[in-house]
Amino acid sequence: MKFILKKIVVAILQFESKLVLKKYKPKIVAVTGSVGKTSTKDSLYIALSAFFHVRKTHKSYNSDIGIPLTVLGCQNGWADASVWFKNILIGAKLVLFKKKYPEVLILEIGADRPDDIYKIMQWIKPDVSVLTRIGKVPVHVEFYKSVAEVVKEKAWIVKFLKKDGLLVLNADDEDILNMRKFTTAKCLTYGVENEADIRGTFISPLYKDGEGVYGMSLKADIEGNSIPVLVKGAIGNQHAYPILASLAVLSGLGKNLIDGANAFSKYNPPEGRMRILEGINNSKIIDDTYNASPVAMEEGLKI
């Protein structure tokens, strides 16, 4: 019975979401990958908020139910039926009445099972698609026949990209980079290890005398220019990649990269992802306790 009710609620919220997207026509920025989706989504929010009214996926609500909640601006009701009823009413009001609505939606798109992304892309047509990283041992690979099947699943976000849209790919992941063949849309790349349209260099921890490490710095190299970026409260390439992806999106949209880079002074890194915490006796704790993939663990050990 609960399963049937859930299917009905999801169907109603998705239907309302389709109508809302058709009515308000926000620019949709879709993010997927096996590593770094949430960090990239949060980074994009910081960068794009310097230029637009933006809404992002809450936490990691990136499923068939989480995405409609973002579109409608609702909270997860969990087991509370009254909250779900309220969510349906919120959606109805957005459809029936003119409300203030975000100019940009940043949607984190996840996949636990085959065809998860394909089903979502049936009604989400991105203006911008950002792909992070897959790695040799992707998350949730146990639910797919092979790594190639995971790559195929992630590629739907490219295949459904609008023809006049923007594709942003991680140049340090060969499987991701190969996805540019699936679209004729404009494509920009970002990375650290390989050549890219926006490449991160001089990625270093930041220290204060008597206080130890407090953040990181990097430079984003693009078209002969080098843009400095400072991030407080976190270290590691895990945070460099999302920043570079965000600057690539800004570049593709024709926005000022200096203003975008400066916006990261307000960046609050996601919990459990190489965040710097204060320990006892003036010590520092690097918190990477989030449920990470093998490639994320490898990056953490490099610090």
CSV table of C-alpha atoms in Angstrom, one decimal:
chain,number,residue,atom,x,y,z
A,1,MET,CA,0.0,0.0,0.0
A,2,LYS,CA,2.8,2.4,0.9
A,3,PHE,CA,4.5,1.7,-2.4
A,4,ILE,CA,1.4,2.5,-4.4
A,5,LEU,CA,0.8,5.7,-2.5
A,6,LYS,CA,4.4,6.7,-3.1
A,7,LYS,CA,4.0,6.1,-6.8
A,8,ILE,CA,0.9,8.2,-6.9
A,9,VAL,CA,2.6,11.1,-5.0
A,10,VAL,CA,5.7,10.9,-7.2
A,11,ALA,CA,3.5,11.0,-10.4
A,12,ILE,CA,1.5,14.0,-9.1
A,13,LEU,CA,4.7,16.0,-8.2
A,14,GLN,CA,6.4,15.1,-11.5
A,15,PHE,CA,3.3,16.2,-13.4
A,16,GLU,CA,3.2,19.5,-11.5
A,17,SER,CA,6.9,20.0,-12.0
A,18,LYS,CA,6.6,19.6,-15.8
A,19,LEU,CA,3.9,22.3,-15.8
A,20,VAL,CA,6.0,24.6,-13.6
A,21,LEU,CA,9.0,24.2,-15.9
A,22,LYS,CA,6.9,24.9,-19.0
A,23,LYS,CA,5.3,28.0,-17.3
A,24,TYR,CA,8.4,29.6,-15.7
A,25,LYS,CA,11.1,28.4,-18.2
A,26,PRO,CA,14.1,28.5,-15.8
A,27,LYS,CA,17.5,27.7,-17.1
A,28,ILE,CA,18.3,24.1,-16.0
A,29,VAL,CA,21.8,23.1,-15.0
A,30,ALA,CA,22.0,19.3,-14.6
A,31,VAL,CA,24.9,17.6,-12.8
A,32,THR,CA,25.8,14.0,-12.7
A,33,GLY,CA,28.8,11.6,-12.2
A,34,SER,CA,29.9,9.0,-9.7
A,35,VAL,CA,32.1,11.4,-7.8
A,36,GLY,CA,31.6,15.0,-6.7
A,37,LYS,CA,28.0,15.6,-7.7
A,38,THR,CA,27.0,17.3,-4.5
A,39,SER,CA,30.2,19.4,-4.2
A,40,THR,CA,29.8,20.5,-7.8
A,41,LYS,CA,26.2,21.4,-7.3
A,42,ASP,CA,27.0,23.5,-4.3
A,43,SER,CA,29.9,25.1,-6.1
A,44,LEU,CA,27.7,26.0,-9.1
A,45,TYR,CA,25.2,27.5,-6.7
A,46,ILE,CA,27.8,29.8,-5.3
A,47,ALA,CA,29.2,30.8,-8.7
A,48,LEU,CA,25.8,31.3,-10.5
A,49,SER,CA,24.2,33.1,-7.5
A,50,ALA,CA,26.6,36.0,-8.3
A,51,PHE,CA,24.5,36.6,-11.5
A,52,PHE,CA,21.1,34.9,-11.1
A,53,HIS,CA,18.3,34.0,-8.8
A,54,VAL,CA,19.2,30.3,-8.2
A,55,ARG,CA,17.8,27.2,-6.5
A,56,LYS,CA,19.7,24.0,-6.0
A,57,THR,CA,18.9,20.4,-5.1
A,58,HIS,CA,18.7,20.1,-1.3
A,59,LYS,CA,21.4,17.9,0.2
A,60,SER,CA,21.7,14.9,-2.1
A,61,TYR,CA,18.0,14.6,-3.1
A,62,ASN,CA,18.8,13.6,-6.7
A,63,SER,CA,16.2,10.9,-7.4
A,64,ASP,CA,12.8,10.7,-9.1
A,65,ILE,CA,11.2,12.2,-6.0
A,66,GLY,CA,14.1,14.6,-5.0
A,67,ILE,CA,14.2,16.4,-8.3
A,68,PRO,CA,10.5,17.4,-8.3
A,69,LEU,CA,10.9,18.6,-4.8
A,70,THR,CA,13.6,21.0,-6.0
A,71,VAL,CA,11.6,22.1,-9.0
A,72,LEU,CA,8.6,22.9,-6.7
A,73,GLY,CA,10.7,24.3,-3.8
A,74,CYS,CA,9.3,21.7,-1.3
A,75,GLN,CA,10.7,19.7,1.6
A,76,ASN,CA,11.0,16.0,1.9
A,77,GLY,CA,8.0,14.7,3.9
A,78,TRP,CA,9.5,11.3,4.6
A,79,ALA,CA,6.6,9.4,6.4
A,80,ASP,CA,4.5,12.5,7.1
A,81,ALA,CA,1.5,12.4,4.8
A,82,SER,CA,0.5,15.9,5.7
A,83,VAL,CA,3.8,17.3,4.4
A,84,TRP,CA,3.3,15.5,1.1
A,85,PHE,CA,-0.3,16.9,0.8
A,86,LYS,CA,1.1,20.3,1.5
A,87,ASN,CA,3.8,19.8,-1.2
A,88,ILE,CA,1.1,18.9,-3.8
A,89,LEU,CA,-0.8,22.1,-2.9
A,90,ILE,CA,2.4,24.2,-3.3
A,91,GLY,CA,2.9,22.7,-6.8
A,92,ALA,CA,-0.7,23.5,-7.7
A,93,LYS,CA,-0.4,27.1,-6.6
A,94,LEU,CA,2.8,27.5,-8.7
A,95,VAL,CA,0.9,26.2,-11.7
A,96,LEU,CA,-2.3,28.2,-11.1
A,97,PHE,CA,-0.9,31.5,-9.9
A,98,LYS,CA,2.0,33.7,-10.9
A,99,LYS,CA,4.8,33.4,-8.3
A,100,LYS,CA,8.4,34.5,-8.1
A,101,TYR,CA,10.5,31.7,-9.4
A,102,PRO,CA,14.3,31.1,-9.8
A,103,GLU,CA,16.0,32.0,-13.0
A,104,VAL,CA,18.2,28.9,-12.7
A,105,LEU,CA,17.7,25.5,-11.3
A,106,ILE,CA,20.7,23.4,-10.4
A,107,LEU,CA,19.6,19.8,-10.4
A,108,GLU,CA,21.8,17.0,-9.1
A,109,ILE,CA,20.9,13.8,-11.1
A,110,GLY,CA,21.7,10.5,-9.4
A,111,ALA,CA,21.4,6.9,-10.5
A,112,ASP,CA,21.1,3.8,-8.3
A,113,ARG,CA,19.6,1.5,-10.9
A,114,PRO,CA,19.6,1.2,-14.7
A,115,ASP,CA,17.4,3.7,-16.5
A,116,ASP,CA,17.2,6.1,-13.5
A,117,ILE,CA,18.7,9.0,-15.4
A,118,TYR,CA,17.0,8.1,-18.6
A,119,LYS,CA,13.5,8.3,-16.9
A,120,ILE,CA,14.4,11.7,-15.4
A,121,MET,CA,15.7,13.0,-18.7
A,122,GLN,CA,12.3,12.3,-20.3
A,123,TRP,CA,11.0,15.4,-18.7
A,124,ILE,CA,14.1,17.4,-17.8
A,125,LYS,CA,15.8,18.9,-20.8
A,126,PRO,CA,19.0,20.6,-19.5
A,127,ASP,CA,20.3,23.9,-20.8
A,128,VAL,CA,23.7,23.0,-19.2
A,129,SER,CA,25.0,19.5,-18.5
A,130,VAL,CA,27.9,19.1,-16.2
A,131,LEU,CA,29.6,15.7,-15.7
A,132,THR,CA,32.1,15.2,-12.9
A,133,ARG,CA,33.9,11.9,-12.7
A,134,ILE,CA,33.2,8.2,-12.9
A,135,GLY,CA,36.4,6.4,-12.0
A,136,LYS,CA,37.4,2.8,-12.6
A,137,VAL,CA,35.1,1.6,-9.8
A,138,PRO,CA,32.0,3.8,-9.9
A,139,VAL,CA,29.5,4.1,-7.1
A,140,HIS,CA,26.5,1.7,-7.4
A,141,VAL,CA,28.4,-0.4,-10.0
A,142,GLU,CA,27.0,-3.5,-8.3
A,143,PHE,CA,23.6,-2.7,-9.7
A,144,TYR,CA,24.9,-2.7,-13.3
A,145,LYS,CA,26.3,-5.4,-15.6
A,146,SER,CA,29.6,-3.5,-16.0
A,147,VAL,CA,31.3,-0.1,-15.7
A,148,ALA,CA,30.4,0.5,-19.3
A,149,GLU,CA,26.7,0.3,-18.3
A,150,VAL,CA,27.3,3.0,-15.7
A,151,VAL,CA,28.9,5.2,-18.3
A,152,LYS,CA,26.0,4.6,-20.6
A,153,GLU,CA,23.6,5.6,-17.9
A,154,LYS,CA,25.4,8.9,-17.1
A,155,ALA,CA,25.5,9.7,-20.9
A,156,TRP,CA,21.8,10.3,-21.0
A,157,ILE,CA,22.4,13.7,-19.4
A,158,VAL,CA,24.4,14.6,-22.5
A,159,LYS,CA,22.0,13.1,-25.1
A,160,PHE,CA,19.1,15.0,-23.7
A,161,LEU,CA,21.0,18.3,-23.6
A,162,LYS,CA,19.4,21.1,-25.7
A,163,LYS,CA,21.1,21.6,-29.0
A,164,ASP,CA,21.9,25.2,-28.2
A,165,GLY,CA,23.0,24.2,-24.7
A,166,LEU,CA,26.4,23.9,-22.9
A,167,LEU,CA,28.2,20.8,-22.1
A,168,VAL,CA,30.9,20.8,-19.4
A,169,LEU,CA,33.2,17.8,-19.0
A,170,ASN,CA,36.0,16.6,-16.7
A,171,ALA,CA,39.0,16.3,-18.9
A,172,ASP,CA,40.8,14.0,-16.4
A,173,ASP,CA,38.2,11.2,-16.9
A,174,GLU,CA,38.5,9.5,-20.2
A,175,ASP,CA,35.0,8.1,-20.1
A,176,ILE,CA,33.5,11.5,-19.3
A,177,LEU,CA,35.5,13.2,-22.0
A,178,ASN,CA,34.3,10.7,-24.7
A,179,MET,CA,30.7,11.8,-24.1
A,180,ARG,CA,31.1,15.0,-26.1
A,181,LYS,CA,30.5,12.8,-29.2
A,182,PHE,CA,26.8,12.5,-28.1
A,183,THR,CA,26.0,16.2,-28.8
A,184,THR,CA,26.6,19.0,-31.1
A,185,ALA,CA,26.2,21.5,-28.3
A,186,LYS,CA,29.0,23.8,-27.2
A,187,CYS,CA,31.5,21.9,-25.1
A,188,LEU,CA,34.0,23.1,-22.5
A,189,THR,CA,36.4,21.0,-20.5
A,190,TYR,CA,38.0,21.4,-17.0
A,191,GLY,CA,40.6,19.5,-15.1
A,192,VAL,CA,43.9,19.4,-13.2
A,193,GLU,CA,46.0,16.6,-14.8
A,194,ASN,CA,45.3,16.9,-18.5
A,195,GLU,CA,44.9,19.8,-20.9
A,196,ALA,CA,41.6,21.5,-20.6
A,197,ASP,CA,39.8,24.7,-21.4
A,198,ILE,CA,39.9,25.6,-17.8
A,199,ARG,CA,42.8,24.0,-15.9
A,200,GLY,CA,43.6,24.1,-12.2
A,201,THR,CA,47.2,24.8,-11.2
A,202,PHE,CA,49.1,25.7,-8.1
A,203,ILE,CA,46.6,23.9,-5.8
A,204,SER,CA,48.0,24.3,-2.3
A,205,PRO,CA,46.9,24.3,1.3
A,206,LEU,CA,46.8,27.7,3.1
A,207,TYR,CA,48.4,28.1,6.5
A,208,LYS,CA,48.3,30.7,9.3
A,209,ASP,CA,51.1,31.1,11.8
A,210,GLY,CA,50.1,29.4,15.0
A,211,GLU,CA,46.8,28.2,13.6
A,212,GLY,CA,47.8,25.7,11.0
A,213,VAL,CA,45.9,24.9,7.8
A,214,TYR,CA,42.7,26.8,7.2
A,215,GLY,CA,41.9,26.4,3.5
A,216,MET,CA,43.3,26.1,0.0
A,217,SER,CA,44.2,28.2,-3.0
A,218,LEU,CA,44.4,27.5,-6.7
A,219,LYS,CA,44.6,29.2,-10.0
A,220,ALA,CA,42.2,28.7,-12.9
A,221,ASP,CA,44.0,29.0,-16.2
A,222,ILE,CA,41.8,30.0,-19.2
A,223,GLU,CA,42.7,31.5,-22.5
A,224,GLY,CA,46.1,32.8,-21.3
A,225,ASN,CA,44.7,34.3,-18.1
A,226,SER,CA,45.2,32.9,-14.6
A,227,ILE,CA,42.4,33.6,-12.1
A,228,PRO,CA,43.2,33.1,-8.3
A,229,VAL,CA,40.6,31.3,-6.1
A,230,LEU,CA,40.6,31.0,-2.3
A,231,VAL,CA,38.6,28.5,-0.4
A,232,LYS,CA,38.3,28.5,3.4
A,233,GLY,CA,37.5,25.4,5.5
A,234,ALA,CA,38.5,22.6,3.0
A,235,ILE,CA,41.5,21.2,1.1
A,236,GLY,CA,42.1,18.9,-1.8
A,237,ASN,CA,41.5,18.4,-5.5
A,238,GLN,CA,37.9,17.3,-4.5
A,239,HIS,CA,37.2,21.0,-4.1
A,240,ALA,CA,39.3,22.2,-7.0
A,241,TYR,CA,37.3,20.2,-9.6
A,242,PRO,CA,33.9,21.6,-8.6
A,243,ILE,CA,35.3,25.2,-8.7
A,244,LEU,CA,36.8,24.6,-12.1
A,245,ALA,CA,33.5,23.1,-13.4
A,246,SER,CA,31.6,26.1,-12.1
A,247,LEU,CA,34.0,28.6,-13.8
A,248,ALA,CA,33.6,26.6,-17.0
A,249,VAL,CA,29.9,27.1,-16.8
A,250,LEU,CA,30.3,30.8,-16.2
A,251,SER,CA,32.6,31.0,-19.1
A,252,GLY,CA,30.2,29.2,-21.4
A,253,LEU,CA,27.4,31.6,-20.3
A,254,GLY,CA,29.6,34.6,-21.0
A,255,LYS,CA,29.8,35.8,-17.3
A,256,ASN,CA,32.7,37.5,-15.6
A,257,LEU,CA,35.0,34.9,-14.2
A,258,ILE,CA,36.7,37.3,-11.7
A,259,ASP,CA,33.3,37.9,-10.1
A,260,GLY,CA,32.6,34.2,-10.1
A,261,ALA,CA,35.9,33.4,-8.5
A,262,ASN,CA,35.5,36.0,-5.8
A,263,ALA,CA,32.1,34.5,-4.9
A,264,PHE,CA,33.9,31.5,-3.5
A,265,SER,CA,34.9,33.6,-0.5
A,266,LYS,CA,31.4,32.7,0.7
A,267,TYR,CA,31.7,29.0,-0.1
A,268,ASN,CA,30.8,26.6,2.7
A,269,PRO,CA,32.2,23.2,1.7
A,270,PRO,CA,29.8,20.2,2.1
A,271,GLU,CA,30.1,18.3,5.4
A,272,GLY,CA,32.2,15.1,5.4
A,273,ARG,CA,34.2,16.1,2.3
A,274,MET,CA,37.7,17.1,3.2
A,275,ARG,CA,36.4,19.8,5.6
A,276,ILE,CA,38.8,21.3,8.1
A,277,LEU,CA,37.6,21.1,11.7
A,278,GLU,CA,39.1,22.4,14.9
A,279,GLY,CA,40.5,19.7,17.1
A,280,ILE,CA,41.8,19.8,20.7
A,281,ASN,CA,45.2,21.3,21.6
A,282,ASN,CA,45.2,23.5,18.5
A,283,SER,CA,45.1,20.4,16.2
A,284,LYS,CA,43.2,20.2,13.0
A,285,ILE,CA,40.9,17.4,11.8
A,286,ILE,CA,40.3,16.7,8.1
A,287,ASP,CA,36.7,15.4,7.9
A,288,ASP,CA,36.2,13.1,4.9
A,289,THR,CA,33.6,10.8,6.6
A,290,TYR,CA,31.0,11.1,3.9
A,291,ASN,CA,30.2,7.8,2.1
A,292,ALA,CA,32.9,8.2,-0.5
A,293,SER,CA,33.7,6.3,-3.7
A,294,PRO,CA,37.2,4.6,-4.2
A,295,VAL,CA,38.4,7.5,-6.4
A,296,ALA,CA,37.4,10.1,-3.7
A,297,MET,CA,39.3,8.0,-1.1
A,298,GLU,CA,42.4,8.0,-3.3
A,299,GLU,CA,42.2,11.8,-3.7
A,300,GLY,CA,41.9,12.2,0.1
A,301,LEU,CA,45.0,10.1,0.7
A,302,LYS,CA,47.1,12.3,-1.6
A,303,ILE,CA,46.8,15.3,0.7
